[in-house]
């Protein structure tokens, strides 16, 4: 395949998965799970809860997420995987689901918000 076409295909693929504007190193070391729960249920826009409900079929239920997170991507810790799931959701698509999660949370939320959300989802 000519290089130009390869380049165009790569660019198109990147558009669906813009790199996060928040880097993993920028995350505060501590997250507050109860504040994360509030973001999850109400304050994040759109609220995570709109999709991640217990009986939803189009989005994975997050019960037990704390245990599976570190098994999802080789070489990624649970916290790192949770981080990318939130700020760059298309980076790893959970088997059986589509690329339907908004890729805008890195712009809408602060690094502290993300750390709080991670603490919450890993407690599930
Ligand atoms: C519009 C629906 C929608 C919204 C809103 C949404 N998600 Fe998701 N989420 C999904 C879908 C669909 C997947 C599975 C596809 C994928 O991996 O991106 C997913 C995957 C995930 C995963 C990975 C789960 C696993 O088992 O590996 C996490 C963690 C997650 N979302 C957290 C969040 C958080 C936190 C928020 C709010 C800040 C949020 N999601 C908002 C639809 C949504």
PDB file of C-alpha atoms and ligand atoms in Angstrom:
ATOM      1  CA  UNK A   1       0.000   0.000   0.000  1.00  0.00           C
ATOM      2  CA  UNK A   2       1.412   3.461  -0.844  1.00  0.00           C
ATOM      3  CA  UNK A   3       2.697   5.308   2.198  1.00  0.00           C
ATOM      4  CA  UNK A   4       0.311   8.218   1.663  1.00  0.00           C
ATOM      5  CA  UNK A   5      -2.692   5.925   2.012  1.00  0.00           C
ATOM      6  CA  UNK A   6      -1.225   4.310   5.102  1.00  0.00           C
ATOM      7  CA  UNK A   7      -0.776   7.813   6.548  1.00  0.00           C
ATOM      8  CA  UNK A   8      -4.348   8.800   5.797  1.00  0.00           C
ATOM      9  CA  UNK A   9      -5.686   5.610   7.355  1.00  0.00           C
ATOM     10  CA  UNK A  10      -3.595   6.214  10.480  1.00  0.00           C
ATOM     11  CA  UNK A  11      -4.879   9.786  10.743  1.00  0.00           C
ATOM     12  CA  UNK A  12      -8.463   8.606  10.375  1.00  0.00           C
ATOM     13  CA  UNK A  13      -7.920   6.015  13.100  1.00  0.00           C
ATOM     14  CA  UNK A  14      -6.445   8.670  15.405  1.00  0.00           C
ATOM     15  CA  UNK A  15      -9.478  10.904  14.996  1.00  0.00           C
ATOM     16  CA  UNK A  16     -11.622   8.320  16.708  1.00  0.00           C
ATOM     17  CA  UNK A  17      -9.224   8.111  19.589  1.00  0.00           C
ATOM     18  CA  UNK A  18      -7.773  11.526  20.346  1.00  0.00           C
ATOM     19  CA  UNK A  19      -4.920  11.330  22.866  1.00  0.00           C
ATOM     20  CA  UNK A  20      -5.895  12.463  26.323  1.00  0.00           C
ATOM     21  CA  UNK A  21      -5.087  16.079  27.197  1.00  0.00           C
ATOM     22  CA  UNK A  22      -4.313  14.866  30.732  1.00  0.00           C
ATOM     23  CA  UNK A  23      -1.245  12.648  31.087  1.00  0.00           C
ATOM     24  CA  UNK A  24      -1.205   9.687  33.454  1.00  0.00           C
ATOM     25  CA  UNK A  25       1.751  11.273  35.352  1.00  0.00           C
ATOM     26  CA  UNK A  26      -0.339  14.357  36.073  1.00  0.00           C
ATOM     27  CA  UNK A  27      -2.799  12.445  38.239  1.00  0.00           C
ATOM     28  CA  UNK A  28      -2.755  13.342  41.927  1.00  0.00           C
ATOM     29  CA  UNK A  29      -1.591  10.327  43.941  1.00  0.00           C
ATOM     30  CA  UNK A  30      -4.771  10.128  45.999  1.00  0.00           C
ATOM     31  CA  UNK A  31      -8.349   9.890  44.842  1.00  0.00           C
ATOM     32  CA  UNK A  32     -11.450  10.380  46.953  1.00  0.00           C
ATOM     33  CA  UNK A  33     -13.844   7.527  46.140  1.00  0.00           C
ATOM     34  CA  UNK A  34     -16.906   9.207  47.635  1.00  0.00           C
ATOM     35  CA  UNK A  35     -16.364  12.318  45.571  1.00  0.00           C
ATOM     36  CA  UNK A  36     -15.780   9.987  42.612  1.00  0.00           C
ATOM     37  CA  UNK A  37     -19.144   8.345  43.269  1.00  0.00           C
ATOM     38  CA  UNK A  38     -20.848  11.727  43.096  1.00  0.00           C
ATOM     39  CA  UNK A  39     -19.107  12.533  39.809  1.00  0.00           C
ATOM     40  CA  UNK A  40     -20.070   9.110  38.493  1.00  0.00           C
ATOM     41  CA  UNK A  41     -23.741   9.426  39.393  1.00  0.00           C
ATOM     42  CA  UNK A  42     -24.397  13.116  38.902  1.00  0.00           C
ATOM     43  CA  UNK A  43     -21.717  15.646  38.148  1.00  0.00           C
ATOM     44  CA  UNK A  44     -19.705  14.291  35.228  1.00  0.00           C
ATOM     45  CA  UNK A  45     -21.234  15.344  31.940  1.00  0.00           C
ATOM     46  CA  UNK A  46     -22.788  13.125  30.741  1.00  0.00           C
ATOM     47  CA  UNK A  47     -22.951  11.239  34.048  1.00  0.00           C
ATOM     48  CA  UNK A  48     -21.273   7.840  33.802  1.00  0.00           C
ATOM     49  CA  UNK A  49     -24.382   6.372  35.393  1.00  0.00           C
ATOM     50  CA  UNK A  50     -26.402   7.246  32.276  1.00  0.00           C
ATOM     51  CA  UNK A  51     -24.717   4.277  30.583  1.00  0.00           C
ATOM     52  CA  UNK A  52     -23.083   2.169  33.286  1.00  0.00           C
ATOM     53  CA  UNK A  53     -26.206   0.829  34.939  1.00  0.00           C
ATOM     54  CA  UNK A  54     -26.490  -2.606  36.399  1.00  0.00           C
ATOM     55  CA  UNK A  55     -28.826  -3.943  33.711  1.00  0.00           C
ATOM     56  CA  UNK A  56     -27.536  -1.989  30.736  1.00  0.00           C
ATOM     57  CA  UNK A  57     -26.724  -4.092  27.692  1.00  0.00           C
ATOM     58  CA  UNK A  58     -24.774  -1.551  25.596  1.00  0.00           C
ATOM     59  CA  UNK A  59     -22.302  -0.652  28.375  1.00  0.00           C
ATOM     60  CA  UNK A  60     -20.426  -2.941  30.746  1.00  0.00           C
ATOM     61  CA  UNK A  61     -21.728  -3.007  34.293  1.00  0.00           C
ATOM     62  CA  UNK A  62     -18.841  -2.003  36.536  1.00  0.00           C
ATOM     63  CA  UNK A  63     -19.622  -4.321  39.451  1.00  0.00           C
ATOM     64  CA  UNK A  64     -16.373  -6.189  40.101  1.00  0.00           C
ATOM     65  CA  UNK A  65     -14.343  -3.769  37.988  1.00  0.00           C
ATOM     66  CA  UNK A  66     -11.715  -3.386  40.711  1.00  0.00           C
ATOM     67  CA  UNK A  67     -10.820  -7.062  40.283  1.00  0.00           C
ATOM     68  CA  UNK A  68     -10.805  -7.239  36.475  1.00  0.00           C
ATOM     69  CA  UNK A  69      -9.128  -3.905  35.687  1.00  0.00           C
ATOM     70  CA  UNK A  70      -5.560  -5.172  35.962  1.00  0.00           C
ATOM     71  CA  UNK A  71      -6.326  -8.173  33.734  1.00  0.00           C
ATOM     72  CA  UNK A  72      -7.592  -6.140  30.770  1.00  0.00           C
ATOM     73  CA  UNK A  73      -4.389  -4.924  29.089  1.00  0.00           C
ATOM     74  CA  UNK A  74      -1.000  -6.613  29.450  1.00  0.00           C
ATOM     75  CA  UNK A  75       1.456  -4.403  31.288  1.00  0.00           C
ATOM     76  CA  UNK A  76      -1.149  -1.936  32.577  1.00  0.00           C
ATOM     77  CA  UNK A  77      -1.901  -1.678  36.271  1.00  0.00           C
ATOM     78  CA  UNK A  78      -5.527  -1.470  37.385  1.00  0.00           C
ATOM     79  CA  UNK A  79      -5.159   2.252  37.981  1.00  0.00           C
ATOM     80  CA  UNK A  80      -3.555   2.906  34.616  1.00  0.00           C
ATOM     81  CA  UNK A  81      -6.201   0.876  32.794  1.00  0.00           C
ATOM     82  CA  UNK A  82      -8.970   2.717  34.666  1.00  0.00           C
ATOM     83  CA  UNK A  83      -7.344   6.032  33.731  1.00  0.00           C
ATOM     84  CA  UNK A  84      -7.258   5.259  29.999  1.00  0.00           C
ATOM     85  CA  UNK A  85     -10.770   3.773  30.098  1.00  0.00           C
ATOM     86  CA  UNK A  86     -12.022   7.179  31.197  1.00  0.00           C
ATOM     87  CA  UNK A  87      -9.899   9.625  29.214  1.00  0.00           C
ATOM     88  CA  UNK A  88      -9.195   7.571  26.053  1.00  0.00           C
ATOM     89  CA  UNK A  89     -11.974   4.995  25.975  1.00  0.00           C
ATOM     90  CA  UNK A  90     -11.268   3.801  22.412  1.00  0.00           C
ATOM     91  CA  UNK A  91      -7.752   2.746  23.343  1.00  0.00           C
ATOM     92  CA  UNK A  92      -9.083  -0.578  24.567  1.00  0.00           C
ATOM     93  CA  UNK A  93     -12.621  -1.635  23.676  1.00  0.00           C
ATOM     94  CA  UNK A  94     -14.078  -4.134  26.109  1.00  0.00           C
ATOM     95  CA  UNK A  95     -14.990  -7.310  24.250  1.00  0.00           C
ATOM     96  CA  UNK A  96     -18.658  -7.454  23.304  1.00  0.00           C
ATOM     97  CA  UNK A  97     -19.182  -3.678  23.324  1.00  0.00           C
ATOM     98  CA  UNK A  98     -18.949  -0.866  20.792  1.00  0.00           C
ATOM     99  CA  UNK A  99     -16.863   2.305  20.846  1.00  0.00           C
ATOM    100  CA  UNK A 100     -19.734   4.264  22.392  1.00  0.00           C
ATOM    101  CA  UNK A 101     -18.177   5.988  25.381  1.00  0.00           C
ATOM    102  CA  UNK A 102     -17.597   9.748  24.978  1.00  0.00           C
ATOM    103  CA  UNK A 103     -13.913  10.649  24.525  1.00  0.00           C
ATOM    104  CA  UNK A 104     -14.419  14.083  26.077  1.00  0.00           C
ATOM    105  CA  UNK A 105     -13.912  13.525  29.796  1.00  0.00           C
ATOM    106  CA  UNK A 106     -10.250  14.585  29.651  1.00  0.00           C
ATOM    107  CA  UNK A 107     -11.474  18.048  28.574  1.00  0.00           C
ATOM    108  CA  UNK A 108     -14.453  18.218  30.940  1.00  0.00           C
ATOM    109  CA  UNK A 109     -12.822  16.972  34.128  1.00  0.00           C
ATOM    110  CA  UNK A 110      -9.767  17.949  36.165  1.00  0.00           C
ATOM    111  CA  UNK A 111      -6.919  15.541  37.014  1.00  0.00           C
ATOM    112  CA  UNK A 112      -8.309  15.420  40.575  1.00  0.00           C
ATOM    113  CA  UNK A 113     -11.780  14.523  39.245  1.00  0.00           C
ATOM    114  CA  UNK A 114     -10.260  11.687  37.232  1.00  0.00           C
ATOM    115  CA  UNK A 115      -8.275  10.433  40.250  1.00  0.00           C
ATOM    116  CA  UNK A 116     -11.501  10.475  42.302  1.00  0.00           C
ATOM    117  CA  UNK A 117     -13.417   8.591  39.605  1.00  0.00           C
ATOM    118  CA  UNK A 118     -10.641   6.002  39.382  1.00  0.00           C
ATOM    119  CA  UNK A 119     -10.723   5.495  43.170  1.00  0.00           C
ATOM    120  CA  UNK A 120     -14.470   4.963  42.934  1.00  0.00           C
ATOM    121  CA  UNK A 121     -14.576   2.544  39.982  1.00  0.00           C
ATOM    122  CA  UNK A 122     -11.721   0.485  41.424  1.00  0.00           C
ATOM    123  CA  UNK A 123     -13.703   0.152  44.671  1.00  0.00           C
ATOM    124  CA  UNK A 124     -16.564  -1.574  42.811  1.00  0.00           C
TER     125      UNK A 124
HETATM  126  C1  LIG B   1     -22.579   6.962  26.408  1.00  0.00           C
HETATM  127  C2  LIG B   1     -22.348   5.845  27.312  1.00  0.00           C
HETATM  128  C3  LIG B   1     -21.193   5.894  28.298  1.00  0.00           C
HETATM  129  C4  LIG B   1     -20.894   6.903  29.209  1.00  0.00           C
HETATM  130  C5  LIG B   1     -21.629   8.196  29.444  1.00  0.00           C
HETATM  131  C6  LIG B   1     -19.732   6.428  29.943  1.00  0.00           C
HETATM  132  N1  LIG B   1     -19.349   5.202  29.484  1.00  0.00           N
HETATM  133 FE1  LIG B   1     -17.817   4.060  30.201  1.00  0.00          FE
HETATM  134  N2  LIG B   1     -18.101   2.707  28.714  1.00  0.00           N
HETATM  135  C7  LIG B   1     -19.135   2.742  27.802  1.00  0.00           C
HETATM  136  C8  LIG B   1     -18.993   1.626  26.866  1.00  0.00           C
HETATM  137  C9  LIG B   1     -19.923   1.310  25.701  1.00  0.00           C
HETATM  138  C10 LIG B   1     -17.838   0.929  27.287  1.00  0.00           C
HETATM  139  C11 LIG B   1     -17.259  -0.348  26.624  1.00  0.00           C
HETATM  140  C12 LIG B   1     -16.499   0.018  25.378  1.00  0.00           C
HETATM  141  C13 LIG B   1     -15.114   0.540  25.701  1.00  0.00           C
HETATM  142  O1  LIG B   1     -14.311  -0.231  26.207  1.00  0.00           O
HETATM  143  O2  LIG B   1     -14.856   1.748  25.455  1.00  0.00           O
HETATM  144  C14 LIG B   1     -17.308   1.633  28.458  1.00  0.00           C
HETATM  145  C15 LIG B   1     -16.187   1.226  29.188  1.00  0.00           C
HETATM  146  C16 LIG B   1     -15.825   1.750  30.416  1.00  0.00           C
HETATM  147  C17 LIG B   1     -14.833   1.205  31.303  1.00  0.00           C
HETATM  148  C18 LIG B   1     -14.048  -0.075  31.082  1.00  0.00           C
HETATM  149  C19 LIG B   1     -14.823  -1.222  31.725  1.00  0.00           C
HETATM  150  C20 LIG B   1     -14.157  -2.570  31.666  1.00  0.00           C
HETATM  151  O3  LIG B   1     -14.821  -3.515  32.119  1.00  0.00           O
HETATM  152  O4  LIG B   1     -13.009  -2.705  31.250  1.00  0.00           O
HETATM  153  C21 LIG B   1     -14.760   2.026  32.396  1.00  0.00           C
HETATM  154  C22 LIG B   1     -13.868   1.879  33.621  1.00  0.00           C
HETATM  155  C23 LIG B   1     -15.700   3.095  32.180  1.00  0.00           C
HETATM  156  N3  LIG B   1     -16.338   2.902  30.967  1.00  0.00           N
HETATM  157  C24 LIG B   1     -15.890   4.137  33.059  1.00  0.00           C
HETATM  158  C25 LIG B   1     -16.701   5.233  32.784  1.00  0.00           C
HETATM  159  C26 LIG B   1     -16.719   6.439  33.603  1.00  0.00           C
HETATM  160  C27 LIG B   1     -15.938   6.653  34.880  1.00  0.00           C
HETATM  161  C28 LIG B   1     -17.602   7.301  32.986  1.00  0.00           C
HETATM  162  C29 LIG B   1     -17.935   8.714  33.385  1.00  0.00           C
HETATM  163  C30 LIG B   1     -16.814   9.642  33.570  1.00  0.00           C
HETATM  164  C31 LIG B   1     -18.153   6.617  31.820  1.00  0.00           C
HETATM  165  N4  LIG B   1     -17.562   5.372  31.728  1.00  0.00           N
HETATM  166  C32 LIG B   1     -19.113   7.124  30.965  1.00  0.00           C
HETATM  167  C33 LIG B   1     -20.162   3.671  27.740  1.00  0.00           C
HETATM  168  C34 LIG B   1     -20.216   4.844  28.471  1.00  0.00           C
END
